[in-house]
Amino acid sequence: MSRDLMDIKASLPTASGTASYISLARLAARTGADVARLPHTVKILLENIARRCGGRDVSVADVESLAHWPNGAEASLAFMPARVLMQDFTGVPAVVDLAAMRSMMQRAGADPERVNPFVPIDLVIDHSVQVDRFGSSGAYADNLEWEYRRNRERYALLNWAQQAFDGFRVVPPGMGICHQINLEHLGQVVTLRDGWLFPDTLVGTDSHTPMINGLGVLGWGVGGIEAEAAMLGQPMFLPKPVVLGVRTRGELPPGTTATDLVLTLTQMLRAHGVVGKFVEFFGPGLSSLGIADRATLSNMSPEFGATATLFPVDANTLKYLRLTGRGNIVDQVERYTREQGLFRTDDDAEPAFSEVLDLDLSKVEPSVAGPKRPQDRVALAAVAQSFQAAAEGEERLHVRGGAL
């Protein structure tokens, strides 16, 4: 953790005891920066580097620069996620690499147990189970049994890895897809580790990792090599972030769904251009959106090209944590996020974003779109007219083709 070169360490009492944390309020006082007006995305990134200030990759100048975002001088932003999420496709090869490193250490006469992931790893087996039996009450158990038989060596390796490596967890097959498990179980919103509290952040080896941003956890998808680098302690060097704010108001009309909303948003953001940018929602309209709706929107980040789509922590986040059996962490999540200015309310001052778009939820209407081009949204009421126009256009092309 930080050597506290900037004297910004503080203590926070929680239901589980007193913990240390890097205070963004103290950081603002030390640097003269208006940290309170920063987007939540930038606050999370700022805390991330401030906590590691004075180490190999982060200097005081780096922290001061990001604190004055977007006007700070160009500086390094060495992001280190709190954890890494992997699926079986990339996770199993990563375990093999770790095992190979331990073998090399042993051959060199060193202690192989020194080789461990630098940050915790969650490996979710969600692509393996085949459907050999169906339509019976015992099909689920039979299919899982066949999966373990077919891939016995793989599961023997993973069972060994869970016992051999610190901070390595495996979610067995048949439990669900990795992003669902991440949202409903693995995500902690605020991490407590070695006596320190800090935001839960991650990178994952799937493009739809940003679904977790619906819970207020900043994370995005990376390649297997980048994930392994983070796993071994190599930070990700990011450019100065560009954060687009989506100002929300109103509520979804009766009869509309999260799918209608996400098609509307995708069309809007694709037209504006958000490739390589962070998107963050704000405004009173968020109070009417539950975590399921938020996660649906965040999940579409790859479709409109954003790095991640963050929904700040608020009362709906705490409600969802209780609903999904994580009531024991609600106290520390609420205390920490309120203390750090990371808890959203309808009365908040508007953050200073790079750009802002408006989204009136009350004007969202039932819509349809093709699976490969979600940005080509058509309002349900206009589908017949759109279909007729497309058919007439096809007929004209056919006549011209025939004439040629």
Short mmCIF file of C-alpha atoms in Angstrom, two decimals, residues 262-263 266-267 270 300 303-304 368-378:
data_model
loop_
_atom_site.label_atom_id
_atom_site.label_comp_id
_atom_site.label_asym_id
_atom_site.label_seq_id
_atom_site.Cartn_x
_atom_site.Cartn_y
_atom_site.Cartn_z
CA VAL A 262 -30.42 0.22 -24.07
CA LEU A 263 -31.30 0.40 -27.78
CA THR A 266 -26.75 2.69 -28.01
CA GLN A 267 -28.16 4.66 -30.92
CA ARG A 270 -22.93 5.54 -31.43
CA MET A 300 -23.68 -2.88 -23.89
CA GLU A 303 -21.65 -2.24 -28.63
CA PHE A 304 -21.32 1.53 -28.44
CA VAL A 368 -36.72 -3.30 -32.09
CA ALA A 369 -33.30 -3.74 -33.69
CA GLY A 370 -31.33 -6.48 -35.37
CA PRO A 371 -28.83 -8.46 -33.27
CA LYS A 372 -25.78 -7.28 -35.21
CA ARG A 373 -26.71 -3.60 -35.54
CA PRO A 374 -28.34 -2.44 -32.29
CA GLN A 375 -27.75 1.18 -33.27
CA ASP A 376 -30.30 0.82 -36.12
CA ARG A 377 -33.20 1.08 -33.71
CA VAL A 378 -36.76 1.30 -35.01
#
